Amino acid sequence: MSTVPCLFNLCVGKITTAIIHGHELTKDIIELPPDLFDNLVRNLSPLALQNIHEFRERSADHSCEFGCKNASFECRQNCGRPFYFRCEDFNTLWMMLFMTRWSNIKRIHPSGIDGNDKSKLNQSLDWQQLYWEKHLQDVLDEAAEKALLPSFDANIGDLTISDSIMDAIGHRDTCCCMKLSFHCNRFGKYMRYLRLQNVLCVAETCELLRGCKLQSLVLRRVISKTQVDGLLMLLKQHRHTLRSLEFIFCHIPSAIFEQFFGCMHIDGSETHGIHDLYIKSSRVFDNKSSLVPSGLLPFLVSGRDLHSLCICDSKLQAMHAKLIFDVLVESSSPLVTLEISENNLAGWLSRVVREPLDSSSFIEPKMPLKSLRELTLRGNNLKKEDAEDLCYILVHMPVLQCLDISDNAIMDGGIRSLIPYFIWALLKDYPLTDIKLNNCNLSCSGVANLLRSLLPIKTPLNTFSVAENELGSFIAAPLAKFLASPGVRKLNIEDIGLGILGFQQLEDQIPRETALQYINISKNRGGNKAACFISKALLYAPNITCIKAGGNIMPPESVEVIYRALKESRDHGTCDVLNNNGVDNRSACNHARWSLTLQHVNPDTSVIYTKKVNLRYWT
């Protein structure tokens, strides 16, 4: 038997329909008493709420009949007029609409806010802008799927939007509202971050997006001349506002890049406004030529505000990398992040002009990469000799904080070459804080030697990672000493072969107070000893918030061990042990994954802190 709708819901439905269709009663709706109006707007659909916004903006542009501009609050009080344009903050409503529609979203903004981490949601964000930006992105993605069909032969703007998307904004009609052109014209002004498929890189799309103020543009699979021409038009159209440009899976002749970068110059000058340039999995470098794509080097030179450069998996050769690096050295760009990864660059660093490595080199950097804070050279087939060459270059980056040379077979010899740099970098005014050496063919001896060299540091490292190196159980003792002096906040020792013996040693030698906030001990086959180490870490690391321990073959009884530690680790704390179905269960189970959560209430501030431990059980 169907439920009879209440009178309020029926009224809200009728009012929503009236607002969506631009009924003249919208003005009367805004004049409702505050309590009734507030209840109404909480139940409006996104499109109806948008219409309320736009009506208020249009009305605020007019003078009141007494001659006062903008119908301000003071004007309406003095003139005795109704309070038409109350300044209600709808931002929370837009945030709720956003999170309801895209509940599982991870990235909602170019800054990378995690939608699942409620503590990071910034209430000052313009959630109305984010809502319609994401909505229009979904509309464009759906339109791209239809345009890719062989049977498609029409205008891009005439593509119809699915009922599911129209229902999501609270409006379904057979009129022009279901066309792509309507959504671009209506909500294009909110677009800042755009991800565009190749099929939409045409002149018609440029016209549809004319009202946008793009700041970030991601281009995927641009391969044909028609798409290149459409892209050139789009770049020219938004060159004044565009700050980030990303190419993914693009196959563009190197000669055409000169046109791309040339059209980005502002008002005929030799400079551009791009802050971030990313070239990922795109074939833009010619393997048979020693020259880089035309226009790229002048583009880097003219980038007065270039902060980030990423060239990843793009067939970059050592000769190309040398030219790019030389240009960056000579340019005045305030480069902060440099990533050159997943390319074959063995021997590249030996070609770079370098100064002799002596004490003066550590004091007065002679290379102008003085602003570089993050350097990623992951997966470039670098060898031991390249690590030796890298040491000569790193000392000329005085504020470098993050170094990632993972997935390079530098072995213990390469680490020995880098240890003098690490010692200097950890004690300088702007110390190195993040070291990532995953899968570098390191042995227990090499890593133990590195850990001993890190003992004199004054403050904890932010990140230290030696995952996926076969270190064995004997690395446990050096690790325990490292954690005590003063250690690291985020430690990644996944898949290093600790085993039961290694976890036993870590449990016995772990210091009674560590700086750990995050630790990954996955894939070390520690069994119940892994659970015993987790219990010690929970007791001795007061700031720990996340432990990843998957793939350790822990028996079901280890749940009780960890639960007791969670209970003892905090005064005034409560602990919940949850399985996949969210059912409380502290005994043996047959479920594949568990989530342990500790909530600690600070008795002084009443602030609630949460601990989560994710475990995987093989029974």
Coordinates of C-alpha atoms in Angstrom, one line a residue, residues 137-610:
Q137 CA 31.6 17.5 -15.9
D138 CA 29.2 14.5 -15.6
V139 CA 27.1 15.9 -18.4
L140 CA 30.2 16.3 -20.7
D141 CA 31.4 12.8 -19.9
E142 CA 28.1 11.3 -20.8
A143 CA 28.0 13.4 -24.0
A144 CA 31.5 12.2 -24.9
E145 CA 30.3 8.5 -24.7
K146 CA 27.4 9.2 -27.0
A147 CA 29.6 11.2 -29.5
L148 CA 32.0 8.3 -29.7
L149 CA 29.4 6.0 -31.1
P150 CA 29.8 5.3 -34.8
S151 CA 26.2 6.1 -35.4
F152 CA 26.6 9.7 -34.0
D153 CA 26.1 12.3 -36.7
A154 CA 24.8 15.5 -35.2
N155 CA 25.9 18.7 -33.4
I156 CA 27.6 18.3 -30.0
G157 CA 25.2 20.7 -28.4
D158 CA 22.1 18.7 -29.4
L159 CA 23.2 15.7 -27.5
T160 CA 20.5 14.7 -25.0
I161 CA 21.1 14.2 -21.3
S162 CA 19.9 11.1 -19.5
D163 CA 16.9 11.0 -17.2
S164 CA 19.1 10.0 -14.3
I165 CA 21.1 13.2 -14.5
M166 CA 18.0 15.3 -15.0
D167 CA 16.4 13.6 -12.0
A168 CA 19.4 14.4 -9.9
I169 CA 18.9 18.1 -10.3
G170 CA 15.1 17.8 -9.9
H171 CA 13.9 18.4 -13.4
R172 CA 12.9 16.2 -16.3
D173 CA 11.4 17.6 -19.5
T174 CA 11.4 17.0 -23.2
C175 CA 12.3 20.5 -24.0
C176 CA 15.7 22.1 -24.7
C177 CA 16.6 21.6 -21.0
M178 CA 17.7 18.1 -21.8
K179 CA 20.3 19.2 -24.4
L180 CA 24.0 19.6 -23.7
S181 CA 23.9 23.2 -24.9
F182 CA 21.4 24.2 -22.2
H183 CA 23.6 22.9 -19.4
C184 CA 26.8 24.5 -20.8
N185 CA 25.0 27.9 -21.2
R186 CA 23.3 27.7 -17.8
F187 CA 26.1 26.3 -15.6
G188 CA 29.3 27.0 -17.7
K189 CA 30.1 30.0 -15.5
Y190 CA 30.8 27.7 -12.6
M191 CA 33.4 25.6 -14.5
R192 CA 36.9 25.9 -13.2
Y193 CA 38.3 22.4 -13.5
L194 CA 37.6 20.6 -16.8
R195 CA 38.4 17.1 -18.0
L196 CA 37.8 16.9 -21.7
Q197 CA 37.7 13.8 -23.9
N198 CA 39.2 13.9 -27.4
V199 CA 35.9 13.7 -29.2
L200 CA 34.8 17.0 -27.6
C201 CA 37.9 18.9 -28.7
V202 CA 36.1 20.6 -31.5
A203 CA 35.2 24.2 -32.4
E204 CA 31.6 23.7 -31.3
T205 CA 32.7 22.8 -27.8
C206 CA 34.7 26.0 -27.6
E207 CA 31.5 27.9 -28.3
L208 CA 29.6 26.0 -25.7
L209 CA 32.2 26.7 -23.1
R210 CA 32.7 30.3 -23.9
G211 CA 31.2 31.4 -20.5
C212 CA 33.6 29.3 -18.5
K213 CA 36.5 30.7 -16.6
L214 CA 38.8 27.7 -16.8
Q215 CA 41.7 27.4 -14.4
S216 CA 42.6 23.8 -14.9
L217 CA 42.3 21.7 -18.1
V218 CA 42.9 18.0 -18.5
L219 CA 43.0 16.6 -22.0
R220 CA 42.7 12.9 -22.8
R221 CA 43.6 11.0 -26.0
V222 CA 44.0 14.0 -28.3
I223 CA 45.3 12.3 -31.5
S224 CA 43.8 13.7 -34.7
K225 CA 44.2 17.0 -36.5
T226 CA 40.6 18.0 -36.0
Q227 CA 41.0 17.5 -32.2
V228 CA 44.2 19.5 -32.2
D229 CA 42.6 22.4 -34.0
G230 CA 39.7 22.4 -31.5
L231 CA 42.2 22.3 -28.7
L232 CA 44.1 25.3 -30.0
M233 CA 40.9 27.3 -30.1
L234 CA 40.1 26.3 -26.5
L235 CA 43.5 27.3 -25.2
K236 CA 43.4 30.7 -26.9
Q237 CA 39.9 31.2 -25.5
H238 CA 41.0 30.6 -21.9
R239 CA 44.6 31.6 -21.9
H240 CA 43.9 34.5 -19.5
T241 CA 42.5 32.3 -16.8
L242 CA 44.2 28.9 -17.4
R243 CA 46.7 28.0 -14.7
S244 CA 47.0 24.2 -15.0
L245 CA 47.4 22.1 -18.2
E246 CA 47.5 18.3 -18.4
F247 CA 48.0 15.9 -21.3
I248 CA 47.0 12.3 -20.7
F249 CA 47.3 9.5 -23.4
C250 CA 47.8 12.1 -26.1
H251 CA 49.7 11.4 -29.3
I252 CA 50.7 14.8 -30.7
P253 CA 53.5 15.5 -33.3
S254 CA 56.3 17.4 -31.6
A255 CA 56.0 20.2 -34.2
I256 CA 52.4 21.0 -33.2
F257 CA 53.5 21.6 -29.6
E258 CA 55.0 24.9 -30.7
Q259 CA 51.4 26.0 -31.7
F260 CA 50.1 24.9 -28.3
F261 CA 52.6 26.8 -26.2
G262 CA 52.6 29.8 -28.6
C263 CA 48.9 30.4 -28.2
M264 CA 49.2 30.5 -24.5
H265 CA 51.2 33.8 -24.5
I266 CA 49.1 36.6 -23.0
D267 CA 48.5 39.7 -25.1
G268 CA 51.3 39.1 -27.5
S269 CA 54.0 38.9 -24.7
E270 CA 56.6 36.3 -24.4
T271 CA 55.2 35.1 -21.0
H272 CA 52.3 32.8 -20.0
G273 CA 50.2 32.3 -16.9
I274 CA 50.5 28.5 -16.6
H275 CA 51.5 27.3 -13.1
D276 CA 51.4 23.6 -13.6
L277 CA 52.2 21.5 -16.7
Y278 CA 51.7 17.7 -16.8
I279 CA 52.6 15.4 -19.7
K280 CA 51.5 11.9 -18.7
S281 CA 51.6 8.7 -20.9
S282 CA 51.7 10.9 -24.0
R283 CA 53.8 10.4 -27.0
V284 CA 55.3 13.8 -27.7
F285 CA 59.0 13.0 -27.7
D286 CA 60.7 11.6 -30.8
N287 CA 62.9 8.6 -30.0
K288 CA 64.9 9.1 -33.2
S289 CA 65.7 12.8 -32.5
S290 CA 67.8 14.5 -29.9
L291 CA 65.5 17.5 -30.0
V292 CA 62.6 18.1 -27.6
P293 CA 59.2 19.1 -29.0
S294 CA 59.3 22.6 -30.6
G295 CA 58.1 25.2 -28.3
L296 CA 58.5 23.3 -25.0
L297 CA 61.9 24.8 -24.1
P298 CA 60.8 28.4 -24.8
F299 CA 57.6 27.7 -22.9
L300 CA 59.7 26.6 -19.8
V301 CA 61.9 29.7 -20.1
S302 CA 58.9 32.1 -20.3
G303 CA 57.1 30.5 -17.4
R304 CA 57.6 33.2 -14.8
D305 CA 55.1 31.5 -12.5
L306 CA 55.7 27.8 -13.4
H307 CA 55.5 25.9 -10.1
S308 CA 55.1 22.3 -11.2
L309 CA 56.4 20.3 -14.1
C310 CA 55.6 16.6 -14.6
I311 CA 56.8 14.4 -17.5
C312 CA 55.7 10.8 -16.8
D313 CA 55.7 7.8 -19.0
S314 CA 56.2 9.8 -22.2
K315 CA 59.2 8.1 -23.9
L316 CA 61.5 10.7 -22.6
Q317 CA 65.2 9.9 -23.4
A318 CA 68.3 10.9 -21.6
M319 CA 69.2 13.5 -24.2
H320 CA 65.8 15.1 -23.9
A321 CA 66.0 15.1 -20.1
K322 CA 69.4 16.9 -20.2
L323 CA 68.0 19.7 -22.4
I324 CA 65.0 20.2 -20.2
F325 CA 67.1 20.2 -17.0
D326 CA 69.6 22.6 -18.5
V327 CA 66.8 25.0 -19.4
L328 CA 65.3 24.8 -15.9
V329 CA 68.6 25.5 -14.4
E330 CA 69.0 28.6 -16.5
S331 CA 65.4 29.9 -16.2
S332 CA 64.0 32.1 -13.5
S333 CA 60.9 30.0 -12.9
P334 CA 60.0 29.5 -9.2
L335 CA 59.7 25.7 -9.8
V336 CA 58.5 24.0 -6.6
T337 CA 57.7 20.4 -7.9
L338 CA 59.6 18.5 -10.6
E339 CA 58.6 15.0 -11.6
I340 CA 60.4 13.1 -14.3
S341 CA 59.3 9.5 -13.9
E342 CA 58.7 6.2 -15.7
N343 CA 61.1 7.0 -18.5
N344 CA 64.3 5.3 -19.6
L345 CA 66.9 7.8 -18.3
A346 CA 69.9 5.7 -17.4
G347 CA 73.1 7.8 -17.7
W348 CA 71.1 11.1 -17.9
L349 CA 72.6 12.7 -14.8
S350 CA 76.1 12.1 -16.0
R351 CA 75.5 14.6 -18.8
V352 CA 74.4 17.4 -16.6
V353 CA 77.0 20.0 -15.9
R354 CA 78.0 19.8 -12.3
E355 CA 80.3 21.4 -9.8
P356 CA 82.9 19.4 -7.8
L357 CA 81.4 18.0 -4.6
D358 CA 83.2 19.7 -1.7
S359 CA 82.3 21.5 1.5
S360 CA 81.7 24.7 -0.3
S361 CA 79.0 23.1 -2.4
F362 CA 77.0 22.3 0.7
I363 CA 77.1 25.9 1.8
E364 CA 76.5 28.1 -1.3
P365 CA 74.4 26.4 -3.9
K366 CA 75.4 27.5 -7.4
M367 CA 72.5 26.2 -9.3
P368 CA 69.4 28.3 -9.5
L369 CA 66.9 25.5 -8.5
K370 CA 66.7 27.2 -5.1
S371 CA 62.9 27.0 -4.9
L372 CA 62.5 23.3 -5.7
R373 CA 60.8 21.4 -2.8
E374 CA 59.7 18.1 -4.4
L375 CA 61.8 16.0 -6.8
T376 CA 60.4 12.7 -8.1
L377 CA 62.6 10.4 -10.3
R378 CA 60.6 7.2 -9.9
G379 CA 61.0 4.4 -12.4
N380 CA 63.7 5.9 -14.6
N381 CA 65.9 2.8 -14.8
L382 CA 68.6 4.6 -12.8
K383 CA 71.6 2.6 -11.7
K384 CA 74.2 2.9 -9.0
E385 CA 76.3 5.3 -11.1
D386 CA 73.3 7.5 -11.6
A387 CA 72.8 7.7 -7.8
E388 CA 76.4 9.0 -7.6
D389 CA 75.7 11.6 -10.2
L390 CA 72.5 12.6 -8.5
C391 CA 74.4 13.4 -5.3
Y392 CA 76.3 16.2 -7.1
I393 CA 73.0 17.8 -8.2
L394 CA 70.9 17.5 -5.1
V395 CA 73.2 19.7 -3.0
H396 CA 72.3 22.6 -5.3
M397 CA 68.6 22.3 -4.2
P398 CA 68.8 24.0 -0.8
V399 CA 65.1 23.8 0.2
L400 CA 64.4 20.3 -1.2
Q401 CA 62.0 18.5 1.2
C402 CA 60.7 15.5 -0.7
L403 CA 62.9 13.0 -2.7
D404 CA 61.4 10.0 -4.4
I405 CA 63.7 7.7 -6.3
S406 CA 61.6 4.6 -6.0
D407 CA 61.6 1.8 -8.6
N408 CA 65.2 2.4 -9.6
A409 CA 67.8 -0.4 -9.2
I410 CA 70.4 1.8 -7.4
M411 CA 71.2 -1.0 -4.9
D412 CA 73.4 -0.6 -1.8
G413 CA 76.1 1.1 -3.8
G414 CA 73.8 3.9 -4.8
I415 CA 72.6 4.4 -1.2
R416 CA 76.2 4.7 0.0
S417 CA 76.7 7.4 -2.5
L418 CA 73.7 9.3 -1.3
I419 CA 74.3 9.0 2.5
P420 CA 76.6 12.1 2.6
Y421 CA 73.8 14.1 1.0
F422 CA 71.2 12.8 3.4
I423 CA 73.3 13.7 6.4
W424 CA 73.7 17.3 5.1
A425 CA 70.1 17.6 3.9
L426 CA 68.6 16.5 7.3
L427 CA 70.6 19.1 9.2
K428 CA 70.2 22.2 7.0
D429 CA 67.9 25.1 7.7
Y430 CA 65.2 23.6 5.5
P431 CA 65.7 19.9 6.1
L432 CA 64.7 17.0 3.9
T433 CA 61.5 15.5 5.4
D434 CA 60.4 12.8 2.9
I435 CA 62.6 10.0 1.6
K436 CA 61.1 7.3 -0.6
L437 CA 63.2 4.3 -1.7
N438 CA 60.7 1.7 -2.7
N439 CA 61.8 -1.2 -4.8
C440 CA 65.4 -0.1 -5.2
N441 CA 67.0 -3.5 -4.9
L442 CA 68.3 -2.7 -1.4
S443 CA 69.6 -5.2 1.1
C444 CA 69.3 -5.2 4.9
S445 CA 72.9 -4.1 5.1
G446 CA 72.4 -1.0 2.9
V447 CA 69.2 0.1 4.6
A448 CA 70.7 -0.5 8.1
N449 CA 73.7 1.7 7.1
L450 CA 71.2 4.4 6.0
L451 CA 69.2 4.2 9.2
R452 CA 72.3 4.6 11.3
S453 CA 73.2 7.7 9.3
L454 CA 69.8 9.2 10.1
L455 CA 70.1 8.8 13.9
P456 CA 71.5 12.3 14.5
I457 CA 68.5 14.1 13.1
K458 CA 66.9 16.6 15.4
T459 CA 63.2 16.3 14.4
P460 CA 61.3 13.3 13.1
L461 CA 61.1 12.7 9.4
N462 CA 57.7 13.2 7.9
T463 CA 57.9 10.1 5.6
F464 CA 60.4 7.3 5.3
S465 CA 59.6 4.4 2.9
V466 CA 61.7 1.4 1.9
A467 CA 58.8 -0.8 0.8
E468 CA 59.2 -3.7 -1.6
N469 CA 62.9 -4.2 -0.8
E470 CA 63.8 -7.7 0.4
L471 CA 65.3 -6.7 3.7
G472 CA 64.5 -9.7 5.9
S473 CA 64.0 -10.0 9.6
F474 CA 67.4 -8.6 10.6
I475 CA 66.3 -5.1 9.6
A476 CA 64.0 -5.0 12.7
A477 CA 66.7 -4.0 15.2
P478 CA 68.0 -1.0 13.1
L479 CA 64.3 0.1 12.5
A480 CA 63.6 0.0 16.3
K481 CA 66.7 2.2 17.0
F482 CA 65.6 4.6 14.2
L483 CA 62.1 4.9 15.7
A484 CA 63.7 6.0 19.0
S485 CA 65.8 8.9 17.7
P486 CA 63.6 10.8 17.0
G487 CA 62.1 8.6 14.3
V488 CA 59.4 9.2 11.6
R489 CA 55.8 10.1 11.4
K490 CA 54.8 8.0 8.4
L491 CA 56.7 4.7 7.9
N492 CA 56.2 2.4 5.0
I493 CA 57.8 -1.0 5.3
E494 CA 55.3 -3.0 3.2
D495 CA 56.6 -6.3 1.7
I496 CA 60.1 -6.2 3.1
G497 CA 60.1 -9.8 4.3
L498 CA 59.9 -9.2 8.1
G499 CA 58.2 -12.4 8.9
I500 CA 57.4 -13.7 12.4
L501 CA 61.0 -13.2 13.6
G502 CA 61.2 -9.6 12.5
F503 CA 57.9 -8.7 14.1
Q504 CA 59.0 -10.4 17.3
Q505 CA 62.2 -8.2 17.4
L506 CA 60.2 -5.1 16.6
E507 CA 57.8 -5.9 19.4
D508 CA 60.7 -6.4 21.9
Q509 CA 62.8 -3.4 20.9
I510 CA 60.2 -0.7 19.9
P511 CA 60.8 2.4 22.0
R512 CA 58.3 3.3 24.7
E513 CA 57.5 6.6 22.9
T514 CA 57.5 7.1 19.1
A515 CA 56.4 9.9 16.7
L516 CA 54.5 7.4 14.5
Q517 CA 51.3 8.7 13.1
Y518 CA 51.0 6.2 10.2
I519 CA 52.6 2.8 9.5
N520 CA 52.2 0.3 6.7
I521 CA 53.4 -3.2 7.6
S522 CA 51.4 -5.1 4.9
K523 CA 52.5 -8.2 3.1
N524 CA 55.1 -9.2 5.7
R525 CA 53.5 -12.6 6.7
G526 CA 53.8 -11.8 10.4
G527 CA 51.0 -13.9 11.7
N528 CA 50.0 -13.3 15.3
K529 CA 53.3 -11.6 16.0
A530 CA 52.2 -8.8 13.6
A531 CA 49.1 -8.3 15.9
C532 CA 51.4 -8.2 19.0
F533 CA 53.5 -5.5 17.3
I534 CA 50.4 -3.5 16.4
S535 CA 49.3 -3.7 20.1
K536 CA 52.7 -2.3 21.1
A537 CA 52.6 0.4 18.5
L538 CA 49.1 1.5 19.7
L539 CA 50.5 1.8 23.3
Y540 CA 53.8 3.5 22.5
A541 CA 52.7 5.9 19.6
P542 CA 50.1 8.3 21.1
N543 CA 49.5 10.1 17.8
I544 CA 49.1 7.1 15.6
T545 CA 45.9 7.3 13.5
C546 CA 46.3 4.6 10.8
I547 CA 47.9 1.2 10.6
K548 CA 47.8 -0.8 7.4
A549 CA 48.5 -4.5 8.1
G550 CA 47.0 -6.4 5.2
G551 CA 48.5 -9.7 4.0
N552 CA 50.0 -10.8 7.3
I553 CA 48.1 -14.1 7.7
M554 CA 46.9 -13.1 11.2
P555 CA 44.7 -15.7 12.9
P556 CA 41.2 -14.6 14.2
E557 CA 42.4 -14.6 17.8
S558 CA 44.7 -11.6 17.0
V559 CA 41.6 -9.4 17.0
E560 CA 41.4 -9.8 20.8
V561 CA 45.1 -8.8 21.2
I562 CA 44.6 -5.6 19.2
Y563 CA 41.3 -4.8 20.9
R564 CA 42.9 -5.0 24.4
A565 CA 45.7 -2.6 23.2
L566 CA 43.2 -0.2 21.8
K567 CA 41.3 -0.2 25.0
E568 CA 44.5 0.4 27.1
S569 CA 46.0 3.0 24.7
R570 CA 43.7 5.8 25.7
D571 CA 42.0 6.9 28.9
H572 CA 38.4 7.8 28.4
G573 CA 38.5 5.9 25.1
T574 CA 36.0 3.6 23.6
C575 CA 36.7 0.9 21.0
D576 CA 34.6 -0.7 18.3
V577 CA 35.6 -3.8 16.4
L578 CA 33.7 -3.9 13.1
N579 CA 33.6 -6.4 10.3
N580 CA 32.6 -5.8 6.7
N581 CA 28.9 -5.7 7.6
G582 CA 29.4 -3.3 10.5
V583 CA 28.4 -5.9 13.1
D584 CA 30.1 -5.8 16.5
N585 CA 32.3 -8.9 16.9
R586 CA 35.4 -9.3 19.0
S587 CA 35.8 -13.0 18.6
A588 CA 37.0 -15.3 15.8
C589 CA 35.3 -14.7 12.4
N590 CA 35.3 -15.9 8.8
H591 CA 35.2 -12.4 7.3
A592 CA 38.0 -11.3 5.1
R593 CA 38.5 -7.7 6.4
W594 CA 38.1 -5.9 9.7
S595 CA 38.0 -2.3 10.7
L596 CA 39.0 -1.4 14.2
T597 CA 38.1 2.1 15.4
L598 CA 39.1 3.9 18.6
Q599 CA 37.4 7.1 19.6
H600 CA 39.2 9.1 22.3
V601 CA 37.4 12.0 24.0
N602 CA 39.9 14.6 25.3
P603 CA 38.5 15.5 28.8
D604 CA 39.9 19.0 28.6
T605 CA 38.6 20.1 25.2
S606 CA 35.8 17.5 24.5
V607 CA 37.4 17.0 21.1
I608 CA 36.8 13.5 19.6
Y609 CA 39.8 11.8 18.0
T610 CA 39.4 8.6 15.9

